Amino acid sequence: MIMASIPLPTPESTIAVGIAVASMLAISVGIGVYFFRRSKNFDEWMVGHGDIGPVVTGLALTATWLSGWAIYGNAGLGYTYGWSGSWLIGTANLMGLSLCVVLGYRMRRYAALGARTVPEVVRIRFNSRLLQALAGLTMMILLIVYSVGQYKAMASVWRLTTGTDWLWSLALTAVLCGVYLALGGYAGTQFSLALQGGIFMVVGWIFGIASIFWAGGPAKIAEAISASSFVRPGGASTPVSLSGYTAPISPAFPGYDWIGVTASLFMFLFMATGFPHNIARFLGLRKTTKKEYTLLMIIVALNCVTPLMVGAMGFAARAVWGSDLMTLAPVYGDAAATLVSMALGGPVGGAIFSMAVFAAAISTLAGMVMIMATNVTRDLINNVVPKASPRLLLLTSRLLIIPFLAIPLWWTYTSPPPVLSEFMSGSAVAQAGIFFFVVAVSMYWKRATKFGAIATIIYGMGVALLHPSVYGKFFPPFNHWGVWALALIFGCGAIYLGVSLLTKPVPEEQLSKIFSKQDQ
Amino acid sequence: MRSDIILGILIMALCFISVPIIAATVGGWYAYWGTLLLSMVWSAVILWLKISHWENE
C-alpha cells in the first residue's frame, strides 16, 4: 500500500475555494437576472415558454439527478465500503435516468394541457384536486429531507478545503441560490442547472481518471481494496472483508447481501423518474426531432458516468491512505474525494473540485426548492382558491423560496445526518416507490385511478417510516434495508395496480383528452 | 406486442439481471465498469425503442 500525507487546508486553498465557488454562483445569478425579464407572470415563472432545447434539458436533468450524493458522497462510499459501496454509488444509474428520459418526455403533453407543476400533471390525469394537494404535500416532506443532504455535502467540502466554519458560506450560497431562483424562475433555473451539470461532468471525469493513475493504476487499487477490511467511523477495525460486492456490515447497509443489492438496483431504476425535480425538467422542453432527442440521451449517458468516476476517487483514496480517513471526525470516509482533489491539484485542484460539489448540490437543491415553493402556491393555495391573483401567487412563490432554503440549512447545522448517502437513500426510495407509479406510470396506463394513486401515496409514506434507521429497527424484518426498500417500492406498485383495478375507471371521454389515438 | 418491442425488453432485462451476476462472479473493476457498459446497452436499446415508436407528444 502506498502511503502519502493527507492534505490540509491552507490560506491559499481557502481563497481559491472562495473564488471558484463565488464565480460559479455569480454566473448562475447572472443567468437568473437575464431570465428575469422573460418571467413576466406566474405561468412563465413556473415553466418558462416551453422552448428549451435538448442540450440544456439534458444537462439540467443530470444536474438535478446527480446531487451532492454523486459528486461528494460517492467517494465516501467507495472508500468506506469498497466494492460493496458500488450499489449506492449507482453504477447502474444510467438505466434509471434513460428510463426517465423516455417516460418523462410525455410531460410535454400535460404542459400543453396547462400543467405547470408535477402534481398538476396528476390532477389533469385523474381530474382530482385532492390528489394534486396530497401529491404536493408528499413531495414537500420528502424533498425537505433530501435537501439536507445537499447542504451537508457543501458544508463538508467547505470545511475540508478551507478549514473554516461553513455556516456563513452556506448561508451566502443559499441567498445567491434564492436570488437566481426568484428572478429567473423555471427557465433561468434550467439554464443555471445546465451550467452546473456541465461543470461537474468535466471536473468529475478529469479527477476520476487522474485519481486512478495517482493511486498507481487499476490493478494496485483492486489489490488494496481486496486486502482491506471494514473500519468503523472512529477507527475500530472489523474482520469484514471489502473484497466482494456484498459486505455483511449491518442489515441497514444496502450492500449487506443480495437482497439489499437487488433493492438498490430497483431503487436506481425507479427513482430517476420518481424524483419530481427530475421529471419536471421536461415541462419546459420544446418539441424535439429524433436527432435532438438522441443528443439529449447522449448527454445524459455521458454525465451518468460521473458518479462512477467519483466512486473511483474513493477507491484510489483507500489504496493510498488506507483506513486513515476513518478517524477523521466528523466526515470520515466522506472526506475522500475532496482530499484526493487537493492531493492531485493542490489548492487549485481543491477549489475546482469544491466548485463541482457546490454546483452539483446547489443544482439539485434549486430544483427541489422550486418544486416545494410551487407545491404550496400552485398545488395547495391555487388549488383551494382557483381565483387567487397570479401576481400574489408569484410573489408568494418567490417569498417561499426563503423558508425552503433556510429550513434544511438549519437542520444541517443543528443535527447533520451521520452518513450522507444512506440518509438520502431513505427519501429516495420513498420518492421512487410513490412517484414512479403515481406520476410516470399514470401518464401511460389508462386504467389507473385516483384511488389507486391516493392509496399508493398513503402506503408509501407509511412504509417510509419503517426505514431501518427510523422505526424499522423495532419491527424486523424492516431492520433490513433491502427488505424495507423492496417492500416500499413493490408494495407501492402492487397497491397502485390492485386498487386501480378494483375501483371505477376514469371515464373514456376524459381519457380521450389526455391519451392520443396512438395510445388507444 | 410487436416482436421488436419484445426483443428490446428482453435485452434490457438481460442487462439488468447481468449486473449482480457479474458482480458476484467476476467482481472488481470488471464488474464496476461492466455495469456501466451494460447500462449503456440498456440506454441504447430504450432509445431505439422510443425512436422507432416515435410519437409527437
Coordinates of C-alpha atoms in Angstrom, one line a residue:
Chain A
M1 CA 0.0 0.0 0.0
I2 CA 1.3 3.5 -1.0
M3 CA 1.2 5.9 1.9
A4 CA 1.1 9.7 1.3
S5 CA 0.4 12.5 3.6
I6 CA -3.2 13.7 3.9
P7 CA -3.6 17.3 2.5
L8 CA -4.6 20.0 5.0
P9 CA -6.4 23.3 4.2
T10 CA -4.2 26.3 3.8
P11 CA -4.9 30.1 3.4
E12 CA -4.3 29.6 -0.3
S13 CA -6.9 26.8 -0.6
T14 CA -9.4 29.0 1.4
I15 CA -9.0 31.8 -1.1
A16 CA -9.1 29.5 -4.2
V17 CA -12.2 27.7 -3.0
G18 CA -13.9 31.1 -2.2
I19 CA -13.1 32.4 -5.7
A20 CA -14.2 29.2 -7.5
V21 CA -17.5 28.8 -5.7
A22 CA -18.3 32.5 -5.9
S23 CA -17.6 32.6 -9.7
M24 CA -19.9 29.7 -10.3
L25 CA -22.7 31.3 -8.2
A26 CA -22.1 34.7 -9.8
I27 CA -22.7 33.3 -13.3
S28 CA -25.8 31.5 -12.0
V29 CA -27.1 34.8 -10.6
G30 CA -26.3 36.5 -13.9
I31 CA -28.4 33.8 -15.7
G32 CA -31.2 34.5 -13.2
V33 CA -31.1 38.2 -13.9
Y34 CA -31.1 37.6 -17.7
F35 CA -34.3 35.5 -17.4
F36 CA -36.0 37.9 -15.0
R37 CA -37.3 39.9 -18.0
R38 CA -38.6 36.7 -19.6
S39 CA -40.6 35.6 -16.5
K40 CA -43.3 38.2 -16.5
N41 CA -46.2 36.3 -15.0
F42 CA -46.8 33.3 -12.7
D43 CA -47.2 30.8 -15.5
E44 CA -43.9 31.9 -17.2
W45 CA -42.1 31.9 -13.9
M46 CA -43.2 28.3 -13.2
V47 CA -42.5 26.7 -16.5
G48 CA -40.9 29.2 -18.9
H49 CA -42.1 29.3 -22.6
G50 CA -41.8 25.6 -23.4
D51 CA -38.9 26.5 -25.8
I52 CA -35.9 24.9 -24.0
G53 CA -33.7 22.8 -26.2
P54 CA -32.3 19.2 -25.7
V55 CA -28.7 20.2 -24.7
V56 CA -29.9 22.4 -21.8
T57 CA -32.6 20.0 -20.8
G58 CA -30.1 17.0 -20.9
L59 CA -27.6 18.8 -18.8
A60 CA -30.2 20.2 -16.4
L61 CA -31.7 16.8 -16.0
T62 CA -28.4 15.3 -15.0
A63 CA -27.8 18.2 -12.7
T64 CA -30.9 17.6 -10.7
W65 CA -30.3 13.9 -10.8
L66 CA -26.7 13.9 -9.7
S67 CA -26.6 15.8 -6.4
G68 CA -24.1 16.2 -3.6
W69 CA -24.6 12.4 -3.3
A70 CA -22.9 11.7 -6.6
I71 CA -20.1 14.3 -6.5
Y72 CA -19.2 14.1 -2.9
G73 CA -20.8 11.1 -1.1
N74 CA -19.9 8.5 -3.7
A75 CA -16.1 8.7 -3.0
G76 CA -17.0 8.2 0.7
L77 CA -19.0 5.0 -0.2
G78 CA -16.1 3.6 -2.3
Y79 CA -13.6 4.5 0.4
T80 CA -15.6 3.2 3.3
Y81 CA -17.3 0.1 1.9
G82 CA -15.0 -0.9 -1.0
W83 CA -16.8 -2.7 -3.9
S84 CA -19.9 -3.2 -1.9
G85 CA -20.3 0.6 -1.9
S86 CA -20.8 0.4 -5.6
W87 CA -24.5 -0.2 -5.3
L88 CA -25.2 3.2 -3.7
I89 CA -22.6 4.8 -5.9
G90 CA -25.1 4.0 -8.6
T91 CA -23.0 2.1 -11.2
A92 CA -26.3 1.3 -13.0
N93 CA -27.7 4.8 -12.5
L94 CA -27.9 5.4 -16.3
M95 CA -30.5 2.7 -16.6
G96 CA -32.8 4.7 -14.4
L97 CA -32.1 8.1 -16.0
S98 CA -32.6 6.8 -19.5
L99 CA -35.9 5.4 -18.5
C100 CA -36.8 8.8 -17.1
V101 CA -35.8 10.4 -20.5
V102 CA -38.2 8.0 -22.2
L103 CA -41.1 8.2 -19.8
G104 CA -40.7 11.9 -18.9
Y105 CA -41.0 13.1 -22.5
R106 CA -44.7 12.8 -22.2
M107 CA -44.7 15.6 -19.6
R108 CA -44.8 18.0 -22.5
R109 CA -48.3 16.7 -23.4
Y110 CA -49.5 17.7 -19.9
A111 CA -47.7 21.0 -20.1
A112 CA -49.7 21.7 -23.3
L113 CA -52.9 20.9 -21.3
G114 CA -52.0 23.5 -18.7
A115 CA -49.8 21.6 -16.2
R116 CA -47.3 23.8 -14.5
T117 CA -46.2 21.5 -11.7
V118 CA -45.7 17.8 -11.3
P119 CA -48.8 17.4 -9.0
E120 CA -50.8 19.3 -11.6
V121 CA -50.0 16.6 -14.1
V122 CA -51.6 14.2 -11.6
R123 CA -54.6 16.5 -11.3
I124 CA -55.1 16.7 -15.0
R125 CA -54.6 12.9 -15.4
F126 CA -57.2 12.0 -12.7
N127 CA -59.3 15.2 -12.6
S128 CA -58.7 15.3 -8.8
R129 CA -57.7 18.4 -6.8
L130 CA -57.4 16.3 -3.7
L131 CA -54.8 14.1 -5.3
Q132 CA -52.9 17.2 -6.5
A133 CA -52.8 18.6 -3.0
L134 CA -51.8 15.2 -1.5
A135 CA -49.0 14.7 -4.1
G136 CA -47.7 18.3 -3.5
L137 CA -47.7 17.8 0.3
T138 CA -45.9 14.4 0.0
M139 CA -43.3 15.9 -2.3
M140 CA -42.6 18.7 0.2
I141 CA -42.0 16.3 3.1
L142 CA -39.6 14.0 1.1
L143 CA -37.8 16.8 -0.6
I144 CA -37.0 18.7 2.6
V145 CA -35.2 15.5 3.8
Y146 CA -33.3 15.2 0.5
S147 CA -32.3 18.9 0.7
V148 CA -30.4 18.3 4.0
G149 CA -28.1 16.0 2.1
Q150 CA -27.2 18.8 -0.3
Y151 CA -26.2 21.2 2.5
K152 CA -24.2 18.5 4.2
A153 CA -22.2 17.9 1.0
M154 CA -21.4 21.6 0.6
A155 CA -20.7 22.1 4.3
S156 CA -18.2 19.2 4.5
V157 CA -16.3 20.2 1.4
W158 CA -16.1 23.8 2.6
R159 CA -14.7 22.7 6.0
L160 CA -12.2 20.3 4.4
T161 CA -10.8 22.7 1.9
T162 CA -10.9 25.9 3.9
G163 CA -10.7 24.8 7.5
T164 CA -13.2 27.4 8.4
D165 CA -16.8 27.2 9.7
W166 CA -19.3 26.6 6.9
L167 CA -22.4 28.3 8.3
W168 CA -21.9 31.7 6.8
S169 CA -20.5 30.5 3.5
L170 CA -23.5 28.2 3.1
A171 CA -26.0 30.9 4.2
L172 CA -24.5 33.1 1.5
T173 CA -24.7 30.3 -1.1
A174 CA -28.4 29.8 -0.1
V175 CA -29.0 33.5 -0.5
L176 CA -27.5 33.6 -4.0
C177 CA -29.4 30.5 -5.0
G178 CA -32.6 32.1 -3.7
V179 CA -31.8 35.2 -5.8
Y180 CA -31.4 33.3 -9.1
L181 CA -34.4 31.1 -8.4
A182 CA -36.7 34.1 -7.5
L183 CA -35.5 36.1 -10.5
G184 CA -35.0 33.5 -13.2
G185 CA -37.9 31.2 -12.3
Y186 CA -38.0 27.8 -14.2
A187 CA -36.2 28.9 -17.4
G188 CA -33.4 30.7 -15.5
T189 CA -33.0 27.8 -13.2
Q190 CA -32.9 25.3 -16.1
F191 CA -30.0 27.2 -17.7
S192 CA -28.2 27.5 -14.4
L193 CA -28.7 23.8 -13.8
A194 CA -27.2 23.1 -17.3
L195 CA -24.1 25.2 -16.5
Q196 CA -23.7 23.4 -13.2
G197 CA -24.2 20.0 -14.8
G198 CA -21.6 20.7 -17.4
I199 CA -19.1 21.9 -14.7
F200 CA -19.3 18.7 -12.6
M201 CA -19.3 16.4 -15.6
V202 CA -16.0 17.8 -16.8
V203 CA -14.5 18.0 -13.3
G204 CA -15.7 14.6 -12.2
W205 CA -14.3 12.9 -15.3
I206 CA -10.9 14.6 -15.0
F207 CA -10.4 13.9 -11.3
G208 CA -11.8 10.4 -11.5
I209 CA -9.3 9.3 -14.3
A210 CA -6.4 11.2 -12.7
S211 CA -7.0 9.6 -9.3
I212 CA -6.7 6.1 -10.7
F213 CA -3.2 6.9 -12.1
W214 CA -2.3 8.8 -8.9
A215 CA -3.0 5.7 -6.8
G216 CA -0.8 3.5 -9.1
G217 CA -3.3 2.2 -11.6
P218 CA -6.4 0.0 -11.5
A219 CA -4.5 -3.2 -10.5
K220 CA -2.9 -1.6 -7.5
I221 CA -6.2 -0.2 -6.4
A222 CA -8.0 -3.5 -6.8
E223 CA -5.2 -5.2 -4.8
A224 CA -5.5 -2.7 -2.0
I225 CA -9.3 -3.0 -1.8
S226 CA -9.1 -6.8 -1.7
A227 CA -6.7 -6.6 1.2
S228 CA -8.9 -4.1 3.1
S229 CA -11.5 -4.7 5.8
F230 CA -14.3 -2.5 7.0
V231 CA -13.3 0.1 9.6
R232 CA -16.0 1.8 11.5
P233 CA -16.1 5.6 11.7
G234 CA -13.8 6.4 14.6
G235 CA -11.2 3.8 13.6
A236 CA -12.4 0.5 15.1
S237 CA -11.4 -2.3 12.7
T238 CA -13.7 -5.3 11.9
P239 CA -13.0 -8.6 10.2
V240 CA -15.5 -7.8 7.4
S241 CA -13.6 -8.0 4.1
L242 CA -14.2 -5.3 1.4
S243 CA -13.1 -7.6 -1.4
G244 CA -16.6 -8.5 -2.6
Y245 CA -19.7 -6.8 -3.9
T246 CA -21.5 -7.6 -0.6
A247 CA -20.2 -6.9 2.9
P248 CA -22.1 -8.2 5.9
I249 CA -21.6 -5.0 7.9
S250 CA -25.2 -4.3 9.1
P251 CA -28.6 -5.2 7.7
A252 CA -29.3 -1.5 7.4
F253 CA -26.5 -1.3 4.8
P254 CA -27.7 -1.8 1.2
G255 CA -24.7 -3.8 0.2
Y256 CA -25.2 -6.2 3.2
D257 CA -26.5 -9.1 1.0
W258 CA -28.0 -9.8 -2.4
I259 CA -31.5 -8.7 -1.2
G260 CA -30.1 -5.3 -0.4
V261 CA -28.3 -5.3 -3.8
T262 CA -31.5 -6.1 -5.6
A263 CA -33.3 -3.4 -3.8
S264 CA -30.7 -0.8 -4.6
L265 CA -30.8 -1.7 -8.3
F266 CA -34.6 -1.3 -8.4
M267 CA -34.2 2.0 -6.4
F268 CA -31.9 3.4 -9.0
L269 CA -34.2 2.1 -11.8
F270 CA -37.3 3.8 -10.5
M271 CA -36.1 6.9 -8.6
A272 CA -34.8 8.9 -11.5
T273 CA -38.3 9.0 -12.9
G274 CA -39.9 9.2 -9.4
F275 CA -37.9 12.4 -8.5
P276 CA -40.3 15.3 -9.1
H277 CA -37.3 17.7 -9.6
N278 CA -36.1 15.4 -12.4
I279 CA -39.3 14.8 -14.3
A280 CA -40.2 18.5 -14.0
R281 CA -37.2 19.2 -16.4
F282 CA -39.4 18.1 -19.3
L283 CA -42.2 20.6 -18.6
G284 CA -40.2 23.3 -20.4
L285 CA -38.7 21.2 -23.2
R286 CA -39.6 22.2 -26.7
K287 CA -40.8 19.7 -29.4
T288 CA -37.7 17.8 -30.5
T289 CA -36.7 15.9 -33.6
K290 CA -35.5 12.3 -33.2
K291 CA -31.9 13.5 -33.7
E292 CA -32.3 16.1 -30.9
Y293 CA -33.8 13.5 -28.7
T294 CA -30.8 11.2 -29.3
L295 CA -28.5 14.1 -28.5
L296 CA -30.4 14.6 -25.2
M297 CA -29.9 10.9 -24.4
I298 CA -26.1 11.0 -25.2
I299 CA -25.6 14.0 -22.8
V300 CA -27.4 12.0 -20.1
A301 CA -25.3 8.9 -20.8
L302 CA -22.0 10.9 -20.6
N303 CA -22.9 12.6 -17.3
C304 CA -24.2 9.4 -15.8
V305 CA -20.6 8.2 -15.9
T306 CA -19.6 11.0 -13.5
P307 CA -20.8 9.2 -10.3
L308 CA -18.6 6.2 -11.2
M309 CA -15.6 8.5 -11.7
V310 CA -16.1 10.0 -8.2
G311 CA -16.5 6.5 -6.8
A312 CA -13.2 5.6 -8.3
M313 CA -11.7 8.6 -6.3
G314 CA -12.8 6.8 -3.2
F315 CA -11.2 3.5 -4.1
A316 CA -8.0 5.4 -5.0
A317 CA -8.0 7.2 -1.6
R318 CA -8.4 3.8 0.1
A319 CA -5.4 2.4 -1.8
V320 CA -3.2 5.4 -0.9
W321 CA -4.2 6.3 2.6
G322 CA -5.5 3.0 3.9
S323 CA -8.2 3.5 6.5
D324 CA -6.7 6.7 8.0
L325 CA -9.7 8.8 7.0
M326 CA -12.0 6.8 9.2
T327 CA -10.5 8.6 12.2
L328 CA -11.1 12.0 10.6
A329 CA -14.2 13.1 12.5
P330 CA -16.9 14.2 11.7
V331 CA -16.7 13.4 8.0
Y332 CA -14.7 10.2 8.0
G333 CA -14.6 8.5 4.6
D334 CA -16.8 11.2 3.0
A335 CA -13.6 13.3 3.0
A336 CA -12.0 11.1 0.3
A337 CA -12.9 12.9 -2.9
T338 CA -12.1 16.4 -1.6
L339 CA -8.7 15.3 -0.2
V340 CA -7.8 13.4 -3.4
S341 CA -8.6 16.5 -5.4
M342 CA -6.3 18.5 -3.1
A343 CA -3.6 15.8 -3.3
L344 CA -3.8 15.9 -7.1
G345 CA -4.0 19.6 -7.8
G346 CA -3.1 21.4 -4.6
P347 CA -5.3 24.5 -3.6
V348 CA -6.4 24.9 -7.2
G349 CA -7.5 21.3 -7.5
G350 CA -9.4 21.5 -4.2
A351 CA -11.0 24.7 -5.4
I352 CA -12.1 23.3 -8.7
F353 CA -13.5 20.1 -7.1
S354 CA -15.3 22.2 -4.4
M355 CA -16.9 24.2 -7.2
A356 CA -18.1 21.0 -8.7
V357 CA -19.6 19.8 -5.4
F358 CA -21.3 23.1 -4.9
A359 CA -22.6 23.0 -8.5
A360 CA -24.0 19.5 -8.0
A361 CA -25.5 20.2 -4.6
I362 CA -26.9 23.6 -5.3
S363 CA -28.4 22.5 -8.7
T364 CA -30.4 19.7 -7.0
L365 CA -31.3 22.0 -4.1
A366 CA -32.6 24.7 -6.5
G367 CA -34.7 22.1 -8.5
M368 CA -36.2 20.9 -5.2
V369 CA -36.8 24.3 -3.7
M370 CA -38.6 25.4 -6.9
I371 CA -40.8 22.3 -6.7
M372 CA -41.6 22.9 -3.0
A373 CA -42.4 26.6 -3.4
T374 CA -44.8 25.9 -6.3
N375 CA -46.2 22.9 -4.3
V376 CA -47.5 25.5 -1.8
T377 CA -48.7 28.2 -4.2
R378 CA -50.0 26.2 -7.2
D379 CA -50.8 22.8 -5.7
L380 CA -52.2 24.0 -2.4
I381 CA -53.2 27.7 -2.4
N382 CA -54.3 28.0 -6.0
N383 CA -55.9 24.6 -5.8
V384 CA -58.2 25.7 -2.9
V385 CA -58.6 29.2 -4.2
P386 CA -58.6 28.9 -8.0
K387 CA -59.3 32.6 -8.5
A388 CA -56.3 33.7 -6.5
S389 CA -54.4 36.6 -8.1
P390 CA -51.5 35.3 -10.2
R391 CA -49.4 38.3 -9.1
L392 CA -49.9 37.4 -5.5
L393 CA -49.1 33.8 -6.2
L394 CA -45.9 34.7 -8.0
L395 CA -44.9 37.0 -5.1
T396 CA -45.7 34.2 -2.6
S397 CA -43.7 31.6 -4.5
R398 CA -40.7 33.9 -4.6
L399 CA -41.0 34.5 -0.8
L400 CA -41.4 30.8 -0.1
I401 CA -38.0 30.2 -1.5
I402 CA -36.6 31.7 1.7
P403 CA -38.0 29.1 4.2
F404 CA -37.4 26.2 1.8
L405 CA -33.8 27.1 1.6
A406 CA -33.5 28.0 5.3
I407 CA -35.2 25.0 6.9
P408 CA -32.8 22.3 5.6
L409 CA -29.9 24.6 6.2
W410 CA -30.9 24.9 9.9
W411 CA -31.4 21.2 10.1
T412 CA -28.0 20.5 8.7
Y413 CA -26.4 23.0 11.2
T414 CA -28.2 21.7 14.3
S415 CA -28.4 18.0 13.5
P416 CA -26.4 16.8 10.5
P417 CA -27.1 13.2 9.2
P418 CA -24.1 10.9 10.1
V419 CA -23.8 9.2 6.7
L420 CA -24.9 11.3 3.8
S421 CA -25.8 8.8 1.1
E422 CA -27.6 6.3 3.4
F423 CA -29.7 9.1 4.9
M424 CA -30.6 10.4 1.4
S425 CA -31.4 6.9 0.2
G426 CA -34.3 6.8 2.7
S427 CA -36.1 9.7 1.0
A428 CA -35.0 8.5 -2.5
V429 CA -36.7 5.1 -2.0
A430 CA -39.9 6.7 -1.0
Q431 CA -39.9 9.0 -4.0
A432 CA -39.0 6.1 -6.3
G433 CA -41.8 3.9 -5.0
I434 CA -44.5 6.5 -4.8
F435 CA -44.0 8.9 -7.8
F436 CA -42.7 6.4 -10.3
F437 CA -46.2 4.9 -10.3
V438 CA -48.4 7.9 -9.4
V439 CA -46.8 10.2 -12.0
A440 CA -44.9 8.3 -14.6
V441 CA -46.9 5.1 -15.0
S442 CA -50.2 7.0 -14.8
M443 CA -49.2 9.0 -17.9
Y444 CA -49.2 5.7 -19.8
W445 CA -51.6 3.4 -18.1
K446 CA -55.2 4.3 -18.9
R447 CA -56.7 2.0 -16.3
A448 CA -55.0 3.8 -13.3
T449 CA -57.5 5.5 -11.0
K450 CA -57.2 8.3 -8.4
F451 CA -58.0 5.9 -5.6
G452 CA -55.1 3.7 -6.8
A453 CA -52.8 6.8 -6.7
I454 CA -54.0 8.0 -3.3
A455 CA -53.6 4.5 -1.8
T456 CA -50.1 4.4 -3.2
I457 CA -49.1 7.7 -1.6
I458 CA -50.5 6.7 1.8
Y459 CA -48.9 3.2 1.7
G460 CA -45.5 4.7 0.5
M461 CA -45.4 7.3 3.3
G462 CA -46.4 4.8 5.9
V463 CA -43.7 2.3 4.9
A464 CA -41.1 5.1 4.6
L465 CA -41.4 5.5 8.4
L466 CA -40.3 1.9 8.7
H467 CA -36.8 2.8 7.4
P468 CA -34.2 0.7 9.3
S469 CA -32.8 3.9 10.9
V470 CA -36.3 5.2 12.0
Y471 CA -38.9 2.7 13.3
G472 CA -37.8 -0.3 11.2
K473 CA -35.2 -1.3 13.8
F474 CA -38.1 -2.1 16.2
F475 CA -40.0 -4.1 13.6
P476 CA -38.0 -6.9 11.9
P477 CA -37.6 -7.7 9.0
F478 CA -37.8 -3.9 8.3
N479 CA -34.4 -3.6 10.1
H480 CA -33.0 -4.9 6.9
W481 CA -32.6 -2.1 4.3
G482 CA -33.2 -4.4 1.3
V483 CA -36.4 -5.9 2.7
W484 CA -37.7 -2.4 3.6
A485 CA -36.9 -0.9 0.2
L486 CA -38.4 -3.8 -1.8
A487 CA -41.5 -3.7 0.4
L488 CA -41.9 0.0 -0.2
I489 CA -41.2 0.0 -4.0
F490 CA -43.0 -3.2 -5.0
G491 CA -45.7 -2.6 -2.3
C492 CA -46.4 0.7 -3.9
G493 CA -46.6 -1.0 -7.3
A494 CA -49.0 -3.7 -6.0
I495 CA -51.2 -1.2 -4.2
Y496 CA -51.3 1.1 -7.3
L497 CA -52.2 -1.8 -9.6
G498 CA -54.6 -3.6 -7.3
V499 CA -56.6 -0.6 -6.1
S500 CA -56.8 0.9 -9.6
L501 CA -58.2 -2.4 -11.0
L502 CA -60.7 -2.6 -8.1
T503 CA -62.0 0.9 -8.5
K504 CA -64.1 2.7 -11.1
P505 CA -62.0 3.6 -14.2
V506 CA -61.6 7.2 -15.4
P507 CA -64.4 7.9 -17.9
E508 CA -63.4 7.4 -21.6
E509 CA -64.4 10.9 -22.6
Q510 CA -62.0 12.3 -20.0
L511 CA -59.2 10.0 -21.1
S512 CA -59.6 10.9 -24.7
K513 CA -58.4 14.4 -23.9
I514 CA -55.2 13.0 -22.4
F515 CA -54.3 10.0 -24.4
S516 CA -53.8 10.2 -28.2
K517 CA -55.3 7.7 -30.7
Q518 CA -51.9 6.1 -30.9
D519 CA -52.3 5.1 -27.2
Q520 CA -55.7 3.5 -27.7
Chain B
M1 CA -47.0 -6.8 -28.8
R2 CA -44.6 -6.2 -31.7
S3 CA -41.6 -8.5 -31.9
D4 CA -39.1 -5.6 -31.9
I5 CA -40.5 -4.4 -28.6
I6 CA -40.3 -7.9 -27.1
L7 CA -36.7 -8.2 -28.3
G8 CA -35.8 -4.8 -26.8
I9 CA -37.4 -5.6 -23.4
L10 CA -35.6 -9.0 -23.4
I11 CA -32.2 -7.3 -24.0
M12 CA -32.9 -4.7 -21.3
A13 CA -34.0 -7.4 -18.8
L14 CA -30.8 -9.4 -19.6
C15 CA -28.7 -6.3 -19.0
F16 CA -30.4 -5.6 -15.6
I17 CA -30.1 -9.2 -14.4
S18 CA -26.4 -9.4 -15.6
V19 CA -25.4 -6.6 -13.2
P20 CA -25.5 -8.6 -9.9
I21 CA -24.4 -11.8 -11.7
I22 CA -21.1 -10.2 -12.9
A23 CA -20.6 -8.6 -9.5
A24 CA -21.0 -12.0 -7.8
T25 CA -18.9 -14.0 -10.3
V26 CA -16.3 -11.6 -11.8
G27 CA -16.1 -8.8 -9.3
G28 CA -13.5 -6.0 -9.1
W29 CA -13.1 -3.3 -11.7
Y30 CA -14.6 -5.6 -14.4
A31 CA -17.9 -5.6 -12.6
Y32 CA -17.7 -1.9 -11.8
W33 CA -17.1 -0.7 -15.4
G34 CA -19.0 -3.7 -16.8
T35 CA -22.2 -2.4 -15.1
L36 CA -21.6 0.9 -16.9
L37 CA -21.3 -0.9 -20.2
L38 CA -24.5 -2.9 -19.6
S39 CA -26.2 0.4 -18.7
M40 CA -25.0 1.9 -22.0
V41 CA -26.5 -1.1 -23.9
W42 CA -29.8 -0.7 -21.9
S43 CA -29.8 3.0 -22.7
A44 CA -29.2 2.4 -26.4
V45 CA -32.0 -0.1 -26.6
I46 CA -34.5 2.1 -24.8
L47 CA -33.6 4.9 -27.1
W48 CA -34.0 2.7 -30.2
L49 CA -37.5 1.6 -28.9
K50 CA -38.5 5.2 -28.3
I51 CA -37.3 6.4 -31.7
S52 CA -38.8 3.5 -33.6
H53 CA -42.2 4.2 -32.0
W54 CA -41.9 7.9 -32.1
E55 CA -45.0 9.9 -31.1
N56 CA -45.4 13.6 -31.2
E57 CA -46.3 14.4 -27.6

